[in-house]
Amino acid sequence: MKKILLAIISVAFAAGCSSGDNNDSTGTQRYDKTALLIHWADNIIIPAFTNYQAKTTSLKTQTEVFTNQPTITALAALRQAWLEAYKAYQYVGIHDVGKASELYLIESTNIFPTDATGINNNIASGNYNLNQPIQYSRQGFPALDFLINGLAGSDADIVAFYTTNANSNSYKQYLTAVATRLKTVADAIVADWNGTYRETYISSNGSSISASVNVTTNNFVKNLEKDVRFPKLGVPAGLFSNGTTHPASVEAYYKNDVSKELLIDALKASQDFFNGKNFGNAQTGPSLKGYLDAVNAGGSTPLSTTINNQYATTLTAINGLNNSLSTQITTNNAQAVSAYNELQKIVVYTKSSMLSALSITIDYVDGDGD
């Protein structure tokens, strides 16, 4: 742990130096924030949510097919729809603004590890309201993971929960309720963006803490720190429990072999947003990278280059891990910790150096001692 802390301190020191006196303080005022917000909305956020909506629609459809006639074949199709929607979520979890924030998208979609005991209690009682905060850990993609991958050790035995089990109808109802809520939330978010919210978002183009650039940038950093680094790798690898590992706390634990894939998707989504890459194609536009370059952050060694290089280093480290992060942590946790340390450097560069260079104040609670 001491080596980890020393590494983080050294990165923080280097990051602080890289964003120091070389910054053009007037650049933050000159940068075209309206153009930035238009690009974010029209080419990244709305297309990503539209894709997510389509994937949750397919998920709901496959859920209906499975519950109407539970078979191993239908289960396989449902699992594929679940994974595709889960991967699509990695590209929208960054954008916790507007209706997404109002409907608690993150909390109701991807709290893991899921509360399997709570799910079973809900099914047994039939008395639950998924809109209540107490139910956040009993719904979303982690709950579906349990319901389609974790109920039993074989596909035939999982299907039996929806056919011959005494509570089979209750299992079908709960599975349908969870899939339906994902789609309902996605529909509401897309409708909001396609309605009045887009104009509201773009018109809030100032520099106050509540202005759209500040809020969106904070969400970008928060996602990287709190929704990617912390739960996907830090908690399972024991970085927040004095070295005690929690391999069962990885994302998609019951499917088990896609946790690395989801982590990589989340990091790619983060880097794409940083670089202003359009969702769905390789074109780029105004971005945090461009904003940093406009204020000359880092001077002769651009901070944007440092950040992109660290994304590349981190992705290389993560690509070297087992597809199952729980297996990786159980068999060679030191390698997982090493990958975490690389990911932590991106957090430091973005949260400390980038926000300082852009004169953006952190607007979220910072309490896990990063």
Short mmCIF file of C-alpha atoms in Angstrom, two decimals:
data_model
loop_
_atom_site.label_atom_id
_atom_site.label_comp_id
_atom_site.label_asym_id
_atom_site.label_seq_id
_atom_site.Cartn_x
_atom_site.Cartn_y
_atom_site.Cartn_z
CA MET A 1 0.00 0.00 0.00
CA LYS A 2 2.88 2.36 0.76
CA LYS A 3 4.19 1.88 -2.78
CA ILE A 4 0.74 2.63 -4.15
CA LEU A 5 0.47 5.82 -2.11
CA LEU A 6 3.93 6.96 -3.15
CA ALA A 7 3.09 6.36 -6.81
CA ILE A 8 -0.12 8.34 -6.51
CA ILE A 9 1.61 11.19 -4.67
CA SER A 10 4.30 11.39 -7.36
CA VAL A 11 1.70 11.50 -10.11
CA ALA A 12 -0.25 14.18 -8.27
CA PHE A 13 2.93 16.25 -7.92
CA ALA A 14 3.78 15.87 -11.60
CA ALA A 15 0.22 16.64 -12.58
CA GLY A 16 0.18 19.75 -10.47
CA CYS A 17 3.39 20.93 -12.07
CA SER A 18 2.14 20.22 -15.58
CA SER A 19 -0.83 22.52 -15.17
CA GLY A 20 0.98 25.36 -13.52
CA ASP A 21 2.24 28.68 -14.83
CA ASN A 22 2.09 27.66 -18.50
CA ASN A 23 -1.70 27.99 -18.60
CA ASP A 24 -3.28 30.79 -20.60
CA SER A 25 -5.81 31.98 -18.00
CA THR A 26 -7.74 34.03 -20.54
CA GLY A 27 -8.24 31.00 -22.78
CA THR A 28 -11.04 29.68 -20.57
CA GLN A 29 -13.02 32.82 -21.40
CA ARG A 30 -12.21 32.75 -25.13
CA TYR A 31 -13.04 29.10 -25.77
CA ASP A 32 -16.37 28.72 -27.60
CA LYS A 33 -18.44 26.93 -24.99
CA THR A 34 -21.61 27.10 -27.07
CA ALA A 35 -19.94 25.18 -29.90
CA LEU A 36 -18.60 22.72 -27.34
CA LEU A 37 -22.05 22.12 -25.85
CA ILE A 38 -23.68 21.76 -29.28
CA HIS A 39 -21.12 19.13 -30.25
CA TRP A 40 -21.51 17.28 -26.96
CA ALA A 41 -25.29 17.26 -27.25
CA ASP A 42 -25.75 16.53 -30.96
CA ASN A 43 -22.83 14.25 -31.73
CA ILE A 44 -22.11 12.43 -28.46
CA ILE A 45 -24.80 12.51 -25.78
CA ILE A 46 -28.03 12.28 -27.79
CA PRO A 47 -26.70 9.61 -30.20
CA ALA A 48 -25.36 7.55 -27.27
CA PHE A 49 -28.67 7.70 -25.43
CA THR A 50 -30.58 6.92 -28.64
CA ASN A 51 -28.43 3.83 -29.11
CA TYR A 52 -28.96 2.89 -25.47
CA GLN A 53 -32.71 3.29 -25.90
CA ALA A 54 -32.64 0.94 -28.89
CA LYS A 55 -30.66 -1.65 -26.94
CA THR A 56 -33.01 -1.51 -23.95
CA THR A 57 -35.94 -1.88 -26.35
CA SER A 58 -34.35 -5.05 -27.74
CA LEU A 59 -33.70 -6.23 -24.20
CA LYS A 60 -37.35 -5.79 -23.26
CA THR A 61 -38.43 -7.59 -26.43
CA GLN A 62 -36.17 -10.57 -25.72
CA THR A 63 -37.41 -10.60 -22.13
CA GLU A 64 -40.97 -10.92 -23.43
CA VAL A 65 -39.95 -13.72 -25.80
CA PHE A 66 -38.28 -15.60 -22.95
CA THR A 67 -41.08 -15.14 -20.41
CA ASN A 68 -43.71 -16.17 -22.97
CA GLN A 69 -41.84 -19.39 -23.70
CA PRO A 70 -38.82 -20.02 -21.46
CA THR A 71 -36.28 -22.16 -23.30
CA ILE A 72 -32.51 -22.45 -23.34
CA THR A 73 -32.48 -20.88 -26.82
CA ALA A 74 -34.58 -17.92 -25.67
CA LEU A 75 -32.34 -17.56 -22.61
CA ALA A 76 -29.27 -17.31 -24.85
CA ALA A 77 -30.92 -14.58 -26.93
CA LEU A 78 -31.91 -12.71 -23.78
CA ARG A 79 -28.36 -12.89 -22.46
CA GLN A 80 -27.02 -11.42 -25.70
CA ALA A 81 -29.53 -8.56 -25.58
CA TRP A 82 -28.59 -7.95 -21.93
CA LEU A 83 -24.88 -7.74 -22.76
CA GLU A 84 -25.42 -5.40 -25.71
CA ALA A 85 -27.55 -3.06 -23.61
CA TYR A 86 -25.03 -3.25 -20.75
CA LYS A 87 -22.22 -2.28 -23.11
CA ALA A 88 -24.33 0.59 -24.48
CA TYR A 89 -24.87 1.83 -20.93
CA GLN A 90 -21.11 2.34 -20.48
CA TYR A 91 -21.38 5.20 -23.01
CA VAL A 92 -24.27 7.00 -21.28
CA GLY A 93 -23.39 6.59 -17.61
CA ILE A 94 -21.06 9.59 -18.01
CA HIS A 95 -23.93 11.94 -18.84
CA ASP A 96 -25.80 12.32 -15.56
CA VAL A 97 -27.63 15.53 -16.49
CA GLY A 98 -31.23 16.50 -17.15
CA LYS A 99 -33.72 13.65 -16.95
CA ALA A 100 -30.91 11.14 -16.35
CA SER A 101 -30.07 12.86 -13.08
CA GLU A 102 -33.72 13.39 -12.20
CA LEU A 103 -34.51 9.68 -12.67
CA TYR A 104 -31.32 8.48 -10.95
CA LEU A 105 -30.09 6.66 -14.04
CA ILE A 106 -26.79 5.54 -12.53
CA GLU A 107 -28.21 4.41 -9.20
CA SER A 108 -31.12 2.48 -10.71
CA THR A 109 -29.12 0.92 -13.53
CA ASN A 110 -25.74 -0.28 -12.32
CA ILE A 111 -25.34 -0.69 -8.57
CA PHE A 112 -23.21 -3.78 -8.00
CA PRO A 113 -22.82 -6.20 -6.38
CA THR A 114 -26.55 -6.76 -6.69
CA ASP A 115 -28.65 -7.62 -3.65
CA ALA A 116 -29.56 -11.21 -4.52
CA THR A 117 -31.24 -11.79 -1.17
CA GLY A 118 -33.36 -8.68 -1.65
CA ILE A 119 -34.32 -9.79 -5.16
CA ASN A 120 -35.42 -13.20 -3.90
CA ASN A 121 -37.41 -11.53 -1.12
CA ASN A 122 -39.11 -9.23 -3.64
CA ILE A 123 -40.03 -12.19 -5.82
CA ALA A 124 -41.34 -14.21 -2.88
CA SER A 125 -43.44 -11.36 -1.48
CA GLY A 126 -44.53 -9.74 -4.74
CA ASN A 127 -44.41 -6.47 -2.83
CA TYR A 128 -41.89 -4.05 -4.32
CA ASN A 129 -41.66 -0.65 -5.97
CA LEU A 130 -38.58 -0.28 -8.16
CA ASN A 131 -38.88 3.52 -7.99
CA GLN A 132 -37.85 3.47 -4.34
CA PRO A 133 -34.16 4.10 -3.53
CA ILE A 134 -34.03 0.99 -1.32
CA GLN A 135 -34.63 -1.04 -4.49
CA TYR A 136 -31.73 0.40 -6.51
CA SER A 137 -29.46 -2.57 -5.70
CA ARG A 138 -32.23 -5.00 -6.70
CA GLN A 139 -32.69 -3.82 -10.28
CA GLY A 140 -30.75 -2.75 -13.35
CA PHE A 141 -28.19 -4.79 -15.24
CA PRO A 142 -26.66 -6.44 -12.14
CA ALA A 143 -30.10 -7.73 -11.11
CA LEU A 144 -30.68 -9.09 -14.61
CA ASP A 145 -27.25 -10.74 -14.42
CA PHE A 146 -28.44 -12.63 -11.35
CA LEU A 147 -31.82 -13.49 -12.87
CA ILE A 148 -30.49 -14.88 -16.16
CA ASN A 149 -27.03 -16.11 -15.15
CA GLY A 150 -26.96 -16.67 -11.41
CA LEU A 151 -30.06 -18.55 -10.29
CA ALA A 152 -28.49 -21.97 -10.86
CA GLY A 153 -25.42 -23.71 -12.21
CA SER A 154 -26.83 -24.84 -15.55
CA ASP A 155 -28.96 -23.25 -18.24
CA ALA A 156 -31.61 -25.94 -17.84
CA ASP A 157 -31.86 -25.28 -14.12
CA ILE A 158 -32.09 -21.52 -14.68
CA VAL A 159 -34.92 -22.02 -17.17
CA ALA A 160 -36.67 -24.20 -14.59
CA PHE A 161 -37.06 -21.16 -12.32
CA TYR A 162 -39.31 -19.72 -15.03
CA THR A 163 -41.18 -22.94 -15.85
CA THR A 164 -41.53 -25.54 -13.09
CA ASN A 165 -40.61 -23.52 -10.01
CA ALA A 166 -43.53 -22.86 -7.66
CA ASN A 167 -42.86 -19.11 -8.04
CA SER A 168 -42.22 -19.22 -11.80
CA ASN A 169 -44.82 -16.55 -12.56
CA SER A 170 -43.28 -14.28 -9.93
CA TYR A 171 -39.83 -14.76 -11.46
CA LYS A 172 -41.23 -13.87 -14.88
CA GLN A 173 -42.95 -10.79 -13.48
CA TYR A 174 -39.82 -9.56 -11.74
CA LEU A 175 -37.60 -10.14 -14.77
CA THR A 176 -40.10 -8.22 -16.88
CA ALA A 177 -40.35 -5.39 -14.35
CA VAL A 178 -36.57 -4.89 -14.26
CA ALA A 179 -36.19 -4.93 -18.06
CA THR A 180 -39.19 -2.64 -18.49
CA ARG A 181 -37.84 -0.07 -16.04
CA LEU A 182 -34.55 0.13 -17.93
CA LYS A 183 -36.43 0.90 -21.13
CA THR A 184 -38.83 3.33 -19.44
CA VAL A 185 -35.95 5.39 -18.05
CA ALA A 186 -34.12 5.35 -21.39
CA ASP A 187 -37.28 6.45 -23.21
CA ALA A 188 -37.79 9.36 -20.81
CA ILE A 189 -34.19 10.55 -21.16
CA VAL A 190 -34.26 10.49 -24.97
CA ALA A 191 -37.63 12.26 -25.04
CA ASP A 192 -36.23 14.95 -22.74
CA TRP A 193 -33.19 15.57 -24.95
CA ASN A 194 -35.34 15.59 -28.08
CA GLY A 195 -37.74 17.99 -26.40
CA THR A 196 -36.79 21.17 -24.58
CA TYR A 197 -33.75 19.99 -22.63
CA ARG A 198 -31.27 20.25 -25.50
CA GLU A 199 -31.84 24.00 -25.75
CA THR A 200 -31.72 24.38 -21.97
CA TYR A 201 -28.42 22.51 -21.87
CA ILE A 202 -26.79 24.52 -24.68
CA SER A 203 -28.02 27.90 -23.46
CA SER A 204 -26.38 27.34 -20.07
CA ASN A 205 -23.02 28.28 -21.58
CA GLY A 206 -21.50 30.36 -18.80
CA SER A 207 -18.78 29.67 -16.25
CA SER A 208 -20.78 29.23 -13.05
CA ILE A 209 -20.63 25.97 -11.12
CA SER A 210 -24.11 25.10 -12.41
CA ALA A 211 -23.34 25.91 -16.07
CA SER A 212 -23.43 23.00 -18.50
CA VAL A 213 -19.70 22.83 -19.28
CA ASN A 214 -18.85 22.73 -15.58
CA VAL A 215 -21.52 20.16 -14.76
CA THR A 216 -20.70 17.94 -17.74
CA THR A 217 -16.98 18.06 -17.02
CA ASN A 218 -17.57 17.21 -13.37
CA ASN A 219 -19.73 14.28 -14.45
CA PHE A 220 -16.93 13.09 -16.74
CA VAL A 221 -14.42 13.13 -13.88
CA LYS A 222 -16.90 11.70 -11.38
CA ASN A 223 -17.76 8.83 -13.71
CA LEU A 224 -14.10 7.96 -14.15
CA GLU A 225 -13.40 8.13 -10.43
CA LYS A 226 -16.59 6.90 -8.76
CA ASP A 227 -18.26 4.70 -11.39
CA VAL A 228 -15.25 3.17 -13.15
CA ARG A 229 -12.14 3.19 -10.97
CA PHE A 230 -13.81 2.61 -7.60
CA PRO A 231 -16.38 -0.18 -8.15
CA LYS A 232 -15.11 -1.92 -11.28
CA LEU A 233 -11.54 -2.49 -10.07
CA GLY A 234 -10.73 -0.74 -6.80
CA VAL A 235 -13.27 -2.42 -4.52
CA PRO A 236 -12.88 -5.98 -5.87
CA ALA A 237 -9.07 -5.72 -5.76
CA GLY A 238 -9.15 -4.66 -2.10
CA LEU A 239 -7.88 -1.09 -2.54
CA PHE A 240 -10.56 0.23 -0.20
CA SER A 241 -10.58 -2.59 2.36
CA ASN A 242 -6.97 -2.75 3.58
CA GLY A 243 -6.04 -5.38 1.02
CA THR A 244 -8.98 -7.72 1.61
CA THR A 245 -10.16 -8.67 -1.86
CA HIS A 246 -13.79 -9.00 -2.94
CA PRO A 247 -13.80 -11.01 -6.18
CA ALA A 248 -17.58 -11.49 -6.01
CA SER A 249 -18.04 -7.70 -6.19
CA VAL A 250 -16.95 -7.34 -9.81
CA GLU A 251 -19.35 -6.07 -12.45
CA ALA A 252 -21.47 -8.81 -14.09
CA TYR A 253 -20.23 -11.35 -11.54
CA TYR A 254 -22.66 -14.11 -12.51
CA LYS A 255 -21.87 -13.97 -16.22
CA ASN A 256 -18.30 -13.66 -14.97
CA ASP A 257 -16.36 -13.47 -18.23
CA VAL A 258 -17.37 -9.97 -19.38
CA SER A 259 -16.23 -7.82 -16.44
CA LYS A 260 -13.01 -6.82 -18.20
CA GLU A 261 -14.91 -6.11 -21.41
CA LEU A 262 -17.29 -3.74 -19.61
CA LEU A 263 -14.38 -1.98 -17.91
CA ILE A 264 -12.64 -1.47 -21.25
CA ASP A 265 -15.84 -0.13 -22.80
CA ALA A 266 -16.23 2.35 -19.95
CA LEU A 267 -12.65 3.58 -20.36
CA LYS A 268 -13.00 3.89 -24.13
CA ALA A 269 -16.21 5.86 -23.65
CA SER A 270 -14.37 8.14 -21.23
CA GLN A 271 -11.44 8.72 -23.58
CA ASP A 272 -13.72 9.23 -26.57
CA PHE A 273 -15.61 11.92 -24.69
CA PHE A 274 -12.38 13.60 -23.59
CA ASN A 275 -11.29 13.77 -27.24
CA GLY A 276 -14.68 14.91 -28.54
CA LYS A 277 -15.12 11.79 -30.67
CA ASN A 278 -18.56 11.42 -32.17
CA PHE A 279 -20.58 8.49 -30.90
CA GLY A 280 -20.70 5.89 -33.65
CA ASN A 281 -17.99 7.27 -35.96
CA ALA A 282 -14.41 8.48 -35.89
CA GLN A 283 -15.06 12.20 -36.44
CA THR A 284 -14.16 14.61 -33.66
CA GLY A 285 -15.21 18.11 -32.66
CA PRO A 286 -14.80 20.58 -29.78
CA SER A 287 -13.67 18.75 -26.67
CA LEU A 288 -12.01 18.84 -23.29
CA LYS A 289 -8.78 18.01 -25.11
CA GLY A 290 -9.26 21.05 -27.35
CA TYR A 291 -10.19 23.20 -24.36
CA LEU A 292 -6.98 22.21 -22.56
CA ASP A 293 -4.93 22.93 -25.67
CA ALA A 294 -6.61 26.33 -26.00
CA VAL A 295 -5.44 27.33 -22.53
CA ASN A 296 -1.97 25.86 -23.17
CA ALA A 297 -2.32 23.45 -20.25
CA GLY A 298 1.01 21.73 -19.65
CA GLY A 299 3.03 24.04 -21.86
CA SER A 300 5.65 22.22 -23.94
CA THR A 301 4.21 18.86 -22.85
CA PRO A 302 0.48 19.34 -23.42
CA LEU A 303 -1.66 18.04 -20.60
CA SER A 304 -4.04 16.60 -23.18
CA THR A 305 -1.19 14.45 -24.53
CA THR A 306 -0.28 13.30 -21.04
CA ILE A 307 -3.88 12.30 -20.39
CA ASN A 308 -4.27 10.44 -23.69
CA ASN A 309 -0.97 8.64 -23.15
CA GLN A 310 -2.17 7.54 -19.73
CA TYR A 311 -5.44 6.23 -21.17
CA ALA A 312 -3.35 4.14 -23.59
CA THR A 313 -1.10 2.84 -20.81
CA THR A 314 -4.11 1.98 -18.66
CA LEU A 315 -5.93 0.17 -21.46
CA THR A 316 -2.79 -1.87 -22.17
CA ALA A 317 -2.58 -2.88 -18.52
CA ILE A 318 -6.27 -3.82 -18.37
CA ASN A 319 -6.12 -5.74 -21.65
CA GLY A 320 -3.50 -7.94 -20.00
CA LEU A 321 -5.94 -9.05 -17.29
CA ASN A 322 -8.12 -12.14 -17.32
CA ASN A 323 -11.50 -11.70 -19.04
CA SER A 324 -12.97 -12.55 -15.64
CA LEU A 325 -11.79 -9.92 -13.19
CA SER A 326 -12.92 -12.11 -10.30
CA THR A 327 -10.60 -14.86 -11.55
CA GLN A 328 -7.82 -12.31 -12.03
CA ILE A 329 -8.20 -11.03 -8.48
CA THR A 330 -8.29 -14.54 -7.05
CA THR A 331 -5.25 -15.81 -8.96
CA ASN A 332 -3.04 -12.73 -9.34
CA ASN A 333 -4.39 -9.66 -7.58
CA ALA A 334 -1.05 -7.85 -7.84
CA GLN A 335 -1.59 -7.50 -11.59
CA ALA A 336 -5.08 -6.11 -10.99
CA VAL A 337 -3.67 -3.62 -8.48
CA SER A 338 -1.04 -2.56 -11.01
CA ALA A 339 -3.77 -1.87 -13.57
CA TYR A 340 -5.70 0.07 -10.93
CA ASN A 341 -2.64 2.23 -10.26
CA GLU A 342 -2.49 3.19 -13.94
CA LEU A 343 -6.20 4.02 -13.93
CA GLN A 344 -5.73 6.12 -10.82
CA LYS A 345 -3.21 8.28 -12.68
CA ILE A 346 -5.90 9.29 -15.19
CA VAL A 347 -8.11 10.30 -12.28
CA VAL A 348 -5.34 12.51 -10.89
CA TYR A 349 -4.56 14.12 -14.24
CA THR A 350 -8.20 14.89 -14.98
CA LYS A 351 -9.48 15.71 -11.52
CA SER A 352 -6.50 17.74 -10.33
CA SER A 353 -4.67 19.10 -13.35
CA MET A 354 -7.49 19.41 -15.88
CA LEU A 355 -10.07 20.97 -13.58
CA SER A 356 -7.46 23.41 -12.29
CA ALA A 357 -6.38 24.37 -15.81
CA LEU A 358 -9.99 24.98 -16.85
CA SER A 359 -10.88 26.80 -13.60
CA ILE A 360 -13.64 24.29 -12.85
CA THR A 361 -14.62 23.57 -9.25
CA ILE A 362 -15.37 20.00 -8.14
CA ASP A 363 -19.10 19.82 -7.46
CA TYR A 364 -19.44 16.32 -6.01
CA VAL A 365 -18.67 14.78 -2.63
CA ASP A 366 -15.11 13.51 -2.55
CA GLY A 367 -14.86 11.08 0.32
CA ASP A 368 -12.98 7.89 -0.58
CA GLY A 369 -9.47 9.23 -0.16
CA ASP A 370 -8.30 9.04 -3.77
#
